[in-house]
Short mmCIF file of C-alpha atoms and ligand atoms in Angstrom, two decimals:
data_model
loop_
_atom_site.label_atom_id
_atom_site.label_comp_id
_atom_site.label_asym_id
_atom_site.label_seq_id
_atom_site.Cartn_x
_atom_site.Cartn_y
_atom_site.Cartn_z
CA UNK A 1 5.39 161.07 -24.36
CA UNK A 2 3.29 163.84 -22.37
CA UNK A 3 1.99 167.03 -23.40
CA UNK A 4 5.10 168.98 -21.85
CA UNK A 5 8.05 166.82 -23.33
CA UNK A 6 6.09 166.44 -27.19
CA UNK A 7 6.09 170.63 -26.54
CA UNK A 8 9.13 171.01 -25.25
CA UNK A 9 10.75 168.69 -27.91
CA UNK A 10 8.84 170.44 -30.84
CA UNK A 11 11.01 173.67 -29.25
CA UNK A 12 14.55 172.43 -29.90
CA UNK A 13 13.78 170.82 -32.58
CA UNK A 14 13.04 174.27 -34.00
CA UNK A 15 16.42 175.74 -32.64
CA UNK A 16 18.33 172.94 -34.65
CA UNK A 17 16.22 174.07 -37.39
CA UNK A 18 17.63 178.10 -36.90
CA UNK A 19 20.95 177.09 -35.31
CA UNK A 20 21.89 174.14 -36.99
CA UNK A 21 22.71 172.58 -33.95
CA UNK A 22 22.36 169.16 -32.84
CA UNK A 23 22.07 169.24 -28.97
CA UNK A 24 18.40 167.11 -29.35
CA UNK A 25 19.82 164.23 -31.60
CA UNK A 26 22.95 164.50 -29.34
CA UNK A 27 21.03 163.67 -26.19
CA UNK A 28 18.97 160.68 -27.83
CA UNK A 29 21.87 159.14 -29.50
CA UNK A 30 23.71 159.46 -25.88
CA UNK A 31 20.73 157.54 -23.85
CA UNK A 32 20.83 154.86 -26.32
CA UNK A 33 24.45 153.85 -26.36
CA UNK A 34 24.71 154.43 -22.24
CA UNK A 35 22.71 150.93 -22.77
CA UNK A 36 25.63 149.58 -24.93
CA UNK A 37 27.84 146.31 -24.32
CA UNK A 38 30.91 146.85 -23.15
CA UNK A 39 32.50 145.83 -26.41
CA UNK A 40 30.22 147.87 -28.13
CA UNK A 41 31.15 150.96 -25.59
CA UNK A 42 34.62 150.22 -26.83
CA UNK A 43 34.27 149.79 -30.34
CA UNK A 44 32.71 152.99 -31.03
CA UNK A 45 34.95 154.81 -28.84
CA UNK A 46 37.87 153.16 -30.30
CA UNK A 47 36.37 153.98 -33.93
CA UNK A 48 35.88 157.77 -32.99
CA UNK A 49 39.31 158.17 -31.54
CA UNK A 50 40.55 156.80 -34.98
CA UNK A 51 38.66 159.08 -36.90
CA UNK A 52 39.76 162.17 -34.48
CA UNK A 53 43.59 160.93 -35.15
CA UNK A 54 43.69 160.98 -38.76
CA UNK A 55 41.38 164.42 -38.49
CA UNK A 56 44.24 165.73 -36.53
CA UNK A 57 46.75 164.68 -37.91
CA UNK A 58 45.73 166.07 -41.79
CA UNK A 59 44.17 169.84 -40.00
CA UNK A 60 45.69 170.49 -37.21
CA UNK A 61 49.79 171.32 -37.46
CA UNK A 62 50.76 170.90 -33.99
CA UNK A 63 49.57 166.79 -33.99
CA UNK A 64 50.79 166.68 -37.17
CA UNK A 65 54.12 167.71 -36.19
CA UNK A 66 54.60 165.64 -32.97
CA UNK A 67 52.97 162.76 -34.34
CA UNK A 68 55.55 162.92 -37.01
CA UNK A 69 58.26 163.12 -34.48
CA UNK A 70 57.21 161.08 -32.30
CA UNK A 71 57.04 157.83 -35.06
CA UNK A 72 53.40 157.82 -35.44
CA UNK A 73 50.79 157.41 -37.98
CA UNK A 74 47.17 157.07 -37.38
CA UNK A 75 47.00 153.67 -39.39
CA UNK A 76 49.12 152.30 -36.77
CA UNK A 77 46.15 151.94 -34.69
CA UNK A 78 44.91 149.73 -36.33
CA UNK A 79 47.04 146.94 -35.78
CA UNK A 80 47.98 148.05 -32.65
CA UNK A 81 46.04 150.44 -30.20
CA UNK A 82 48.75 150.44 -27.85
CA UNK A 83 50.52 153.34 -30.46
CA UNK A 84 48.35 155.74 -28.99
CA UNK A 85 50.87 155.50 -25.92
CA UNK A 86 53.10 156.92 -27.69
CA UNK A 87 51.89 160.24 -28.49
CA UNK A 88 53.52 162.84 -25.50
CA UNK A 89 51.10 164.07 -23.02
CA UNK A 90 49.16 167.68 -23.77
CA UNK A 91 50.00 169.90 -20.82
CA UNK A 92 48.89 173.67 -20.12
CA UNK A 93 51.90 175.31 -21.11
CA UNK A 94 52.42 173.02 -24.33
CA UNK A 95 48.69 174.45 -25.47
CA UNK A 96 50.05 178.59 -24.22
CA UNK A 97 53.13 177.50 -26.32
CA UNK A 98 51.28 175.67 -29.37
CA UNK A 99 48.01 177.69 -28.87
CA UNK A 100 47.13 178.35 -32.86
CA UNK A 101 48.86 175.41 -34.17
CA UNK A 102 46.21 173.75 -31.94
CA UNK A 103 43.62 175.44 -33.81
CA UNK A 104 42.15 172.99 -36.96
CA UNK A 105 43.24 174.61 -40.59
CA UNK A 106 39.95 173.50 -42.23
CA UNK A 107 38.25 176.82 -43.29
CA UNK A 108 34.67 175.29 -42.45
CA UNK A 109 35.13 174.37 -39.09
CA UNK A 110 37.28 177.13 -38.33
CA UNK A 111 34.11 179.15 -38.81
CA UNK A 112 32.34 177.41 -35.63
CA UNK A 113 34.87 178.24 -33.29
CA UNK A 114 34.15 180.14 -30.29
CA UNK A 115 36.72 181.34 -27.81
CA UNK A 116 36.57 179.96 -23.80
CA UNK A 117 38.19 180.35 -21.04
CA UNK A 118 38.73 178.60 -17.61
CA UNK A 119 41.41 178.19 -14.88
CA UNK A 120 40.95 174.36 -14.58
CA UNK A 121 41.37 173.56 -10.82
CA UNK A 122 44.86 174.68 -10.37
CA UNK A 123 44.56 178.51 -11.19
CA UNK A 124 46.84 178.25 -14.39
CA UNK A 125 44.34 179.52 -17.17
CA UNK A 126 43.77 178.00 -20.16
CA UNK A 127 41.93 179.23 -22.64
CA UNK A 128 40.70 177.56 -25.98
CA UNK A 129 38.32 177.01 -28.73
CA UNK A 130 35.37 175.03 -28.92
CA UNK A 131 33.28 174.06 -32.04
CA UNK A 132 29.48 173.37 -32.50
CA UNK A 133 30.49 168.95 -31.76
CA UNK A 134 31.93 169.31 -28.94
CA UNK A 135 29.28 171.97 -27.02
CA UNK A 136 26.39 170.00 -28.80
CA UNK A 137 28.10 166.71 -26.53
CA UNK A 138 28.72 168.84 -23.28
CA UNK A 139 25.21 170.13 -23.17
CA UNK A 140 23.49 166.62 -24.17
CA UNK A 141 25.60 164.51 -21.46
CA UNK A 142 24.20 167.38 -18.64
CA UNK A 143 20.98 166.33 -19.90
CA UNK A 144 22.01 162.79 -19.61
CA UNK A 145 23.20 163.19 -16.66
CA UNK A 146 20.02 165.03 -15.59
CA UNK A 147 18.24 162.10 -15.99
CA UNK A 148 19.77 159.62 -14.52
CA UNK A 149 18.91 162.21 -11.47
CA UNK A 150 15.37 161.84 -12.31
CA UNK A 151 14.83 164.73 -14.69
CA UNK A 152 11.98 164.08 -17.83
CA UNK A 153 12.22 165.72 -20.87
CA UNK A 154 10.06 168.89 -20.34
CA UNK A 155 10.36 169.21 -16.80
CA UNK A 156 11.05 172.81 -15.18
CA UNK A 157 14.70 172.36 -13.53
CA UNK A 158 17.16 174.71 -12.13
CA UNK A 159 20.99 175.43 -11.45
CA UNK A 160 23.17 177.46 -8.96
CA UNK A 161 25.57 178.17 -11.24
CA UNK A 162 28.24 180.92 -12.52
CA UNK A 163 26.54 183.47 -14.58
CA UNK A 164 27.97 186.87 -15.91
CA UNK A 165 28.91 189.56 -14.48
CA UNK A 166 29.46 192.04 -17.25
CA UNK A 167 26.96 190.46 -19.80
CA UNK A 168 26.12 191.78 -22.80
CA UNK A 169 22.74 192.17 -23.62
CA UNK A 170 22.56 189.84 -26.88
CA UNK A 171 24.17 186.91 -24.77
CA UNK A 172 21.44 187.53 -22.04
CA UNK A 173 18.39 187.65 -24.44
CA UNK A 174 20.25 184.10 -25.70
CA UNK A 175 20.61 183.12 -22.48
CA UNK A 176 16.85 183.65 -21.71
CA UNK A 177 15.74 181.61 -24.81
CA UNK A 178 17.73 178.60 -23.97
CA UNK A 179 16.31 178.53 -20.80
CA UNK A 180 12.95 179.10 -21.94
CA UNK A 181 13.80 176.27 -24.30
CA UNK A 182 14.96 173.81 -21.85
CA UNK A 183 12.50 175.29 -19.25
CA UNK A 184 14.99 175.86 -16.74
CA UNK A 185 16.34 178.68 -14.14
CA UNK A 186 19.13 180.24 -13.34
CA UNK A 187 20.90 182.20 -9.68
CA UNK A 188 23.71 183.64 -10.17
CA UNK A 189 26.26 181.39 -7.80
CA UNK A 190 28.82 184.26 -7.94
CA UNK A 191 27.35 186.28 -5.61
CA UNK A 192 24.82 184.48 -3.38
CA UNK A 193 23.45 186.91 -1.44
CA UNK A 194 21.02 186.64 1.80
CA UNK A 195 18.45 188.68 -0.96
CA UNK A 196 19.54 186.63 -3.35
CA UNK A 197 19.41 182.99 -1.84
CA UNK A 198 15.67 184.29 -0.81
CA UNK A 199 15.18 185.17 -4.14
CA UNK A 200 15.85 181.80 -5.10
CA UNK A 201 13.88 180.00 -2.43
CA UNK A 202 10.66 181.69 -3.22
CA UNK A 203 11.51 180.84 -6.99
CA UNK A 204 11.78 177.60 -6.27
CA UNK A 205 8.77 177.43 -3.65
CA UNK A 206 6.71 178.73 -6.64
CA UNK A 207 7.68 177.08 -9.76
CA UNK A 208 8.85 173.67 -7.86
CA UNK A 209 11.57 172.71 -10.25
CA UNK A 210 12.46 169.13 -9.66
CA UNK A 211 16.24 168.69 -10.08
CA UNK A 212 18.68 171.38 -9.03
CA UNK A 213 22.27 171.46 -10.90
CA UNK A 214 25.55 173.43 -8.81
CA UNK A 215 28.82 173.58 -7.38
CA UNK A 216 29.13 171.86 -4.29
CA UNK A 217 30.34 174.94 -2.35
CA UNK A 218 27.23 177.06 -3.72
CA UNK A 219 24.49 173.76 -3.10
CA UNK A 220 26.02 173.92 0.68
CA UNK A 221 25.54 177.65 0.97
CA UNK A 222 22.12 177.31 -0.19
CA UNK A 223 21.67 174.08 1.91
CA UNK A 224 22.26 176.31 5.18
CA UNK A 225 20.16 179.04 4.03
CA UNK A 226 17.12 177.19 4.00
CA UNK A 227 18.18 175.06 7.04
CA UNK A 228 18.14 178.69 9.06
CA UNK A 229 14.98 180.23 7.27
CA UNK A 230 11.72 178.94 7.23
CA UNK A 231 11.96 176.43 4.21
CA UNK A 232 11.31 172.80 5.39
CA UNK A 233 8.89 172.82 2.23
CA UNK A 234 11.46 172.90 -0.52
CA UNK A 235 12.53 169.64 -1.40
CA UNK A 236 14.16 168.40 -5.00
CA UNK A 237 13.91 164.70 -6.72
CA UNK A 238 17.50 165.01 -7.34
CA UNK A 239 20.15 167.32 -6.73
CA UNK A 240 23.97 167.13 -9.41
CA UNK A 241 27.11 168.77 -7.80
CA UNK A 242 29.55 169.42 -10.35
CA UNK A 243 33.15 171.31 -11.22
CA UNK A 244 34.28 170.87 -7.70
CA UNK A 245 35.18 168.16 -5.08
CA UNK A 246 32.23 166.90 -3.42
CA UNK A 247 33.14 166.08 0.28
CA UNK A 248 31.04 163.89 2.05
CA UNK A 249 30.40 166.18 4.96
CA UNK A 250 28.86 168.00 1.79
CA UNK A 251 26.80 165.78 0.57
CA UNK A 252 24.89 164.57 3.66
CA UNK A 253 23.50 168.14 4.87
CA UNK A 254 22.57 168.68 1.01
CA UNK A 255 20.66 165.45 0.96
CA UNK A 256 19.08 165.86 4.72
CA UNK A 257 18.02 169.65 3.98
CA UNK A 258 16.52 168.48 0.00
CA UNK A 259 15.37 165.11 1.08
CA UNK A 260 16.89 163.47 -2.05
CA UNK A 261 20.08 162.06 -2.65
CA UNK A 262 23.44 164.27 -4.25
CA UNK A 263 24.85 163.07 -7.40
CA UNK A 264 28.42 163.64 -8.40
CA UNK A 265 29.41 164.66 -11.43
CA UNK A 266 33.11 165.10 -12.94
CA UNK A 267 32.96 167.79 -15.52
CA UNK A 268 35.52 170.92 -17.03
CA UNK A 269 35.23 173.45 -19.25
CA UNK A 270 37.71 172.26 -21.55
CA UNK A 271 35.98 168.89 -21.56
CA UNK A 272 32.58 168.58 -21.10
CA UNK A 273 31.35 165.79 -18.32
CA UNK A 274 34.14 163.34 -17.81
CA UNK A 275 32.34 161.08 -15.30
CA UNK A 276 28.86 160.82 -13.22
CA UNK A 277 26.90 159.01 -10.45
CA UNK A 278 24.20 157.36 -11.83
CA UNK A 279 21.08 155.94 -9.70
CA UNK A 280 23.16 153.19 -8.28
CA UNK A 281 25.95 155.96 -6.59
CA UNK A 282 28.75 153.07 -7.13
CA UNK A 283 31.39 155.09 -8.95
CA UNK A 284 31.43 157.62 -11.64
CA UNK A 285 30.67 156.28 -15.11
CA UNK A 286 33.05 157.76 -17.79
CA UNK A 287 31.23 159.16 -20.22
CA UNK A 288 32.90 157.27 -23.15
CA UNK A 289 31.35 158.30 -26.03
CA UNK A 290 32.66 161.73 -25.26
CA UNK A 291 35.92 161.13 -23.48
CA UNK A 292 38.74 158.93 -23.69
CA UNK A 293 40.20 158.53 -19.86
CA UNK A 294 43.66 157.03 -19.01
CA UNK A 295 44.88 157.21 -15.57
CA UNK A 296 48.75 156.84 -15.20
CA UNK A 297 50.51 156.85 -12.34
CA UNK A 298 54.39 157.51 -12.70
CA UNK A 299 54.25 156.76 -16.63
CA UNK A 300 52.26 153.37 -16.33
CA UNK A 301 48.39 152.75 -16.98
CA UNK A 302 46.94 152.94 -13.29
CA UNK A 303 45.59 149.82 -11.46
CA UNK A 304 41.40 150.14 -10.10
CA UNK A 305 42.17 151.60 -6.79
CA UNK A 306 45.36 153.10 -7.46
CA UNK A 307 45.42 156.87 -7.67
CA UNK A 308 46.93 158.86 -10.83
CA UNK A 309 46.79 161.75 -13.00
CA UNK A 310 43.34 162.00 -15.33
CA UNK A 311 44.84 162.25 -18.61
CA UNK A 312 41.89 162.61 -21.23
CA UNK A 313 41.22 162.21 -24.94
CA UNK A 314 37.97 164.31 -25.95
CA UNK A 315 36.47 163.35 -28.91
CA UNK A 316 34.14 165.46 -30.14
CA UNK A 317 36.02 168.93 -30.76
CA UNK A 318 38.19 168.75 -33.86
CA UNK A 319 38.35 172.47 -34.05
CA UNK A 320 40.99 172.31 -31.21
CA UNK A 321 41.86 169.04 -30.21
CA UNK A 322 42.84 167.97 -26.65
CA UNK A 323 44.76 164.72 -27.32
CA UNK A 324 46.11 162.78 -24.24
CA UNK A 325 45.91 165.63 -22.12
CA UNK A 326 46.96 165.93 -18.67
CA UNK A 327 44.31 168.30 -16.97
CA UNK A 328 45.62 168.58 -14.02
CA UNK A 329 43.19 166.60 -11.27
CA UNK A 330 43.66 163.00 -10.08
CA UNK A 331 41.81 160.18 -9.91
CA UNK A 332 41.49 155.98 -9.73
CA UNK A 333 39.60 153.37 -11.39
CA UNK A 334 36.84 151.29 -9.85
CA UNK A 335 37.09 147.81 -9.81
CA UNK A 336 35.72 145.72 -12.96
CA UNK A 337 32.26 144.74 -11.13
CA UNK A 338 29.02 145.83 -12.74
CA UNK A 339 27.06 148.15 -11.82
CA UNK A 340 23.48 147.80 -10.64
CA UNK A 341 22.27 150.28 -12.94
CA UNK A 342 22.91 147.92 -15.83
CA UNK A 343 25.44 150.57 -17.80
CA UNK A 344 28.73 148.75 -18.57
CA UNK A 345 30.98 151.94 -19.20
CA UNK A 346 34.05 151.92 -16.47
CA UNK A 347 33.68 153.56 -13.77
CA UNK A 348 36.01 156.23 -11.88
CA UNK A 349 36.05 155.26 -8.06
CA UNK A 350 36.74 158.84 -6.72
CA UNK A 351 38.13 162.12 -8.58
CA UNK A 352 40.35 164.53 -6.62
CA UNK A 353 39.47 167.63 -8.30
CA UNK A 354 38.84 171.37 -8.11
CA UNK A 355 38.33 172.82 -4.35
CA UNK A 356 37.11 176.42 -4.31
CA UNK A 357 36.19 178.25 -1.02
CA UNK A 358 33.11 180.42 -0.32
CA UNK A 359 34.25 183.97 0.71
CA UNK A 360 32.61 185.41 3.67
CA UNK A 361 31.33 189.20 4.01
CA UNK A 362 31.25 191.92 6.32
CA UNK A 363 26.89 191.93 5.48
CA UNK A 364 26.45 188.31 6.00
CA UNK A 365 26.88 186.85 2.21
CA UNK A 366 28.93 184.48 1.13
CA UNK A 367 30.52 184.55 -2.21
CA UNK A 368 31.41 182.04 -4.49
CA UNK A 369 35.16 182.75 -5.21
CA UNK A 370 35.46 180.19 -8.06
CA UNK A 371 34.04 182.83 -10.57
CA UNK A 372 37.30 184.16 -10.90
CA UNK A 373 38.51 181.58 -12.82
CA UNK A 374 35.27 180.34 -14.48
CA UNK A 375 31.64 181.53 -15.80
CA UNK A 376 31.62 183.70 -18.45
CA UNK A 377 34.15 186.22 -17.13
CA UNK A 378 36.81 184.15 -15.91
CA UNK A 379 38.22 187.52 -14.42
CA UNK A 380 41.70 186.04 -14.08
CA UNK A 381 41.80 183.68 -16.57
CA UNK A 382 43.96 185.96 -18.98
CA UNK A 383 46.72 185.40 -21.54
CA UNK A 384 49.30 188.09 -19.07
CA UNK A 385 48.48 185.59 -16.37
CA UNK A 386 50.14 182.28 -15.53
CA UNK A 387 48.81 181.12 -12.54
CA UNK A 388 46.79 183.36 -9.79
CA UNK A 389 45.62 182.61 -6.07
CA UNK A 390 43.43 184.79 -4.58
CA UNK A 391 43.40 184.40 -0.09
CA UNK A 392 40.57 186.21 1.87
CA UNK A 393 42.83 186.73 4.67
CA UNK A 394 40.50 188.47 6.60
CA UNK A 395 36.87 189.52 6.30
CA UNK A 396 38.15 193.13 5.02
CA UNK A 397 40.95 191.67 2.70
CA UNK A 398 41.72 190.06 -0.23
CA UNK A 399 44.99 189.28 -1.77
CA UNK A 400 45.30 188.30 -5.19
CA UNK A 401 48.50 186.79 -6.29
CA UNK A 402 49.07 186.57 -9.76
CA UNK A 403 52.28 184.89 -12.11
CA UNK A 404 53.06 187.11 -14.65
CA UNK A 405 53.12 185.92 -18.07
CA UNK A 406 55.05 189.45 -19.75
CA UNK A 407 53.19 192.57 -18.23
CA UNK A 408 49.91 192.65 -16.90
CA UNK A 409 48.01 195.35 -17.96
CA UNK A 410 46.96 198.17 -15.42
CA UNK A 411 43.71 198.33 -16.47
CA UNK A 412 42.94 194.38 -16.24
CA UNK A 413 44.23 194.89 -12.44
CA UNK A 414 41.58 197.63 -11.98
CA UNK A 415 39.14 195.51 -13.72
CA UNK A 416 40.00 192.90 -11.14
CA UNK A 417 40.15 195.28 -7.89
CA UNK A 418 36.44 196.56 -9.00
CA UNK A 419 34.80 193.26 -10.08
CA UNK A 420 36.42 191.93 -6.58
CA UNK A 421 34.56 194.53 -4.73
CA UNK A 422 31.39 194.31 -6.60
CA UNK A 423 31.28 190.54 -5.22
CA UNK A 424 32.84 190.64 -1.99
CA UNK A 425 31.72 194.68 -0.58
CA UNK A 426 33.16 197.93 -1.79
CA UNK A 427 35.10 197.88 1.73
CA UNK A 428 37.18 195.12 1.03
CA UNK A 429 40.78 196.13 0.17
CA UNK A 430 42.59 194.10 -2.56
CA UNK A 431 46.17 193.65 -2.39
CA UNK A 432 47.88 192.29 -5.50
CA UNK A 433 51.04 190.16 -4.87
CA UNK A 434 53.35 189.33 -8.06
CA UNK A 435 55.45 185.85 -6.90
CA UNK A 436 57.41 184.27 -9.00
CA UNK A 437 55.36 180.99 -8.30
CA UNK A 438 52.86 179.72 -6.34
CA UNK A 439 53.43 176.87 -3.79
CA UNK A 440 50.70 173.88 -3.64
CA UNK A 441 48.51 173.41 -0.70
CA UNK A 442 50.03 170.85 1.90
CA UNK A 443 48.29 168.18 0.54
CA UNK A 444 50.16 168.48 -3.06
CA UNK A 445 46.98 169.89 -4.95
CA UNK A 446 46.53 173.57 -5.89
CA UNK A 447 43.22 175.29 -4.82
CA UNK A 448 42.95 178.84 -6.48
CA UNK A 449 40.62 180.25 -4.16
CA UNK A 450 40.91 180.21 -0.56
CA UNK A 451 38.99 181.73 2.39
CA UNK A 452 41.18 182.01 6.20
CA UNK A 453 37.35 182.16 7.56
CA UNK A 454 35.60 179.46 5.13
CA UNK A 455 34.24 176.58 7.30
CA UNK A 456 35.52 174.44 3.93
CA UNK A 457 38.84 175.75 4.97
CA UNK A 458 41.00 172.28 5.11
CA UNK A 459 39.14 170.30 3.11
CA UNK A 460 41.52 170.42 0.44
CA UNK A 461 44.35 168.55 2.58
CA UNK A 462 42.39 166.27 4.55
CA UNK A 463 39.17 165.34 2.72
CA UNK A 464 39.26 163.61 -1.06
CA UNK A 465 36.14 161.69 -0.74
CA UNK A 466 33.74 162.45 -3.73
CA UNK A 467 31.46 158.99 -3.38
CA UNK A 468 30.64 156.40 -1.38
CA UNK A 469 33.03 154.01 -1.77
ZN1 ZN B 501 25.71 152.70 -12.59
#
């Protein structure tokens, strides 16, 4: 162990000490059973999805109830683990409809939860509770993940990645210290200014973090800064693009302009990292002890190569359980061959996720759009709001179309109209459009955030490639 990682270790060993979190143990316990058997993988995942069912099914009133209905017990599983089948799928509007009967009854862990909120890829916003478990799991399998891109414990690394627009001083001062503790940076992807982007690259120039964690649209923005400016010295071990399709096209300028290689990763709020590229880039591996993945295609269990909905199974947060729960993206199944990497969890063969669009300004800067759905302010993501689109139609305008859910409030549209210019320029008009639904792209997939003048424009109905295969 070297001087940094003892040091560094020492540090969040001390935060589980204040916190009483268990992100460190987490993260060990996660790089030993990657090594697992298969069997192994299985058994423990099969023995924590038992012990979520019968958690759920005594705490939380909403499995109760359909389990109940729907002829199940927990026991049954263990006879046959087939019964899980029969347990209805968890969609977006069952958890709006169901959203405290959701919510555990067990007065300790109740006291954990924390409120979140995302838009998913589609634009329909979700929002839900979390408890210590489950963001212990999501921040441990990043640093997983991390490593298999080359990152040591210890070592400075550093993400493009939705910050906060409005934030409050006592989550920035906790921000700071967790980065401090993990030694990492952070630039803000939602607005990634020319200033900013240079900001960054000196940053980086100086402090020479190793890895560098983003979105694929905000890693390509950065990508063609430093192609135009005079950067050919900034270089990364490994680069992770996460929360949105990675297209090919992507990938290979990231990689030329870093000189490393891109890994994908498959990850959402509501469920931590699904699935990521290890070393071998043959597939994503499902992160199994996290995440129970089923992909069906019209009812029935999916064949490797055949393409499906992503219906997932997370284990970790009790406080609000996601059981069989249809998120929204697609995906298919590698075949059964190893992989070279020596980990034996499956592997998904390519995800069809969450395309977002940089917006383009009148001063040059391009914008990452997908902060209106995620980061910390998930601007649209709000209860009055079923599903929203926002369209740079032009370089001076924005429309924003939003599905009601009851009245929207006047001052959450204001709040959108000025956080919108604060991003984009204080020229751009906003024009708010109230349909009754919104259509899919052509391709059948929802994007909630598209740019007329992006150059990723299209990608969305022509492009699904996220690896190699
Ligand atoms: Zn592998």
């Amino acid at each position: 162990m070297t001087i940094n990682e003892t040091f560094r270790r020492g540090v969040l060993n001390l935060h589980t000490a204040i916190t009483g979190r268990h992100i460190l143990d987490c993260l060990d316990e996660l790089n030993r059973t990657q090594w697992l058997s298969y069997d192994n993988l299985m058994d423990m995942q099969r023995y924590k999805q038992q012990r979520l069912l019968e958690y759920a099914y005594q705490y939380v009133p909403y499995y109760h109830r359909i389990f109940d209905n729907a002829g199940f017990h927990p026991n049954d599983m263990r006879d046959n683990p087939a019964a899980f089948q029969k347990l209805p799928i968890l969609t977006k509007s069952l958890i709006r409809e169901n959203f405290s009967e959701l919510q555990t009854t067990e007065p300790q862990r109740r006291k954990q939860l924390s409120k979140v909120t995302t838009s998913g890829s589609t634009g329909q916003p979700l929002v839900f509770y979390q408890d210590h478990a489950f963001r212990d799991n999501v921040t441990a399998d990043i640093q997983r993940h991390l490593g298999w891109a080359g990152w040591k414990m210890g070592q400075l690394h550093a993400y493009l990645w939705g910050g906060a627009f409005e934030e409050t001083l006592s989550h920035s001062v906790r921000n700071r210290l967790i980065d401090w503790e993990w030694n990492r940076f952070l630039s803000n992807a939602f607005t990634l200014t020319e200033e900013k982007m240079a900001a960054f690259a000196e940053q980086v120039r100086r402090q020479r973090p190793r890895i560098l964690f983003g979105y694929a649209s905000s890693l390509l923005s950065f990508a063609q800064f430093v192609r135009q400016g005079s950067y050919p010295d900034i270089t990364f071990d490994g680069i992770i693009s996460s929360a949105e399709v990675l297209p090919e096209a992507f990938r290979q300028i990231i990689e030329e302009t870093f000189k490393c290689r891109v890994y994908n990763r498959y990850g959402t709020k509501e469920l931590g990292g699904v699935a990521s590229e290890c070393e071998a880039q043959n597939g994503l591996h499902v992160s199994v002890e996290n995440n129970l993945v089923e992909i069906l295609n019209d009812g029935h269990t999916a064949q490797p190569g055949e393409v499906g909905s992503i219906i997932v199974t997370n284990l970790n947060n009790w406080g609000m359980p996601f059981i069989r729960y249809s998120i929204g993206d697609e995906a298919s199944w590698a075949d059964g061959s190893k992989c070279s990497c020596g980990r034996l969890s499956p592997r998904l063969k390519s995800v069809e996720g969450r395309i977002v669009d940089q917006f383009v300004t009148r001063d040059g800067r391009a914008s990452w759009a997908g902060f209106a759905g995620d980061g910390y302010s998930s601007l649209l993501a709000q209860p009055s709001i079923k599903q929203f689109q926002i369209i740079q139609e032009s370089i001076d305008n924005i429309k924003v179309l939003l599905v009601k859910d009851g009245e929207v409030p006047v001052s959450l549209l204001k709040r959108i109209e000025r956080t919108m210019q604060a991003a984009f320029g204080e020229e751009i008009a906003i024009e708010f459009e109230f349909p009754e639904k919104i259509s899919p792209m052509p391709s059948g997939k929802h994007q909630y955030a598209i740019s007329k003048l992006s150059q990723s424009q299209g990608i969305g109905t022509n492009m699904t490639l996220t690896n190699n295969s």
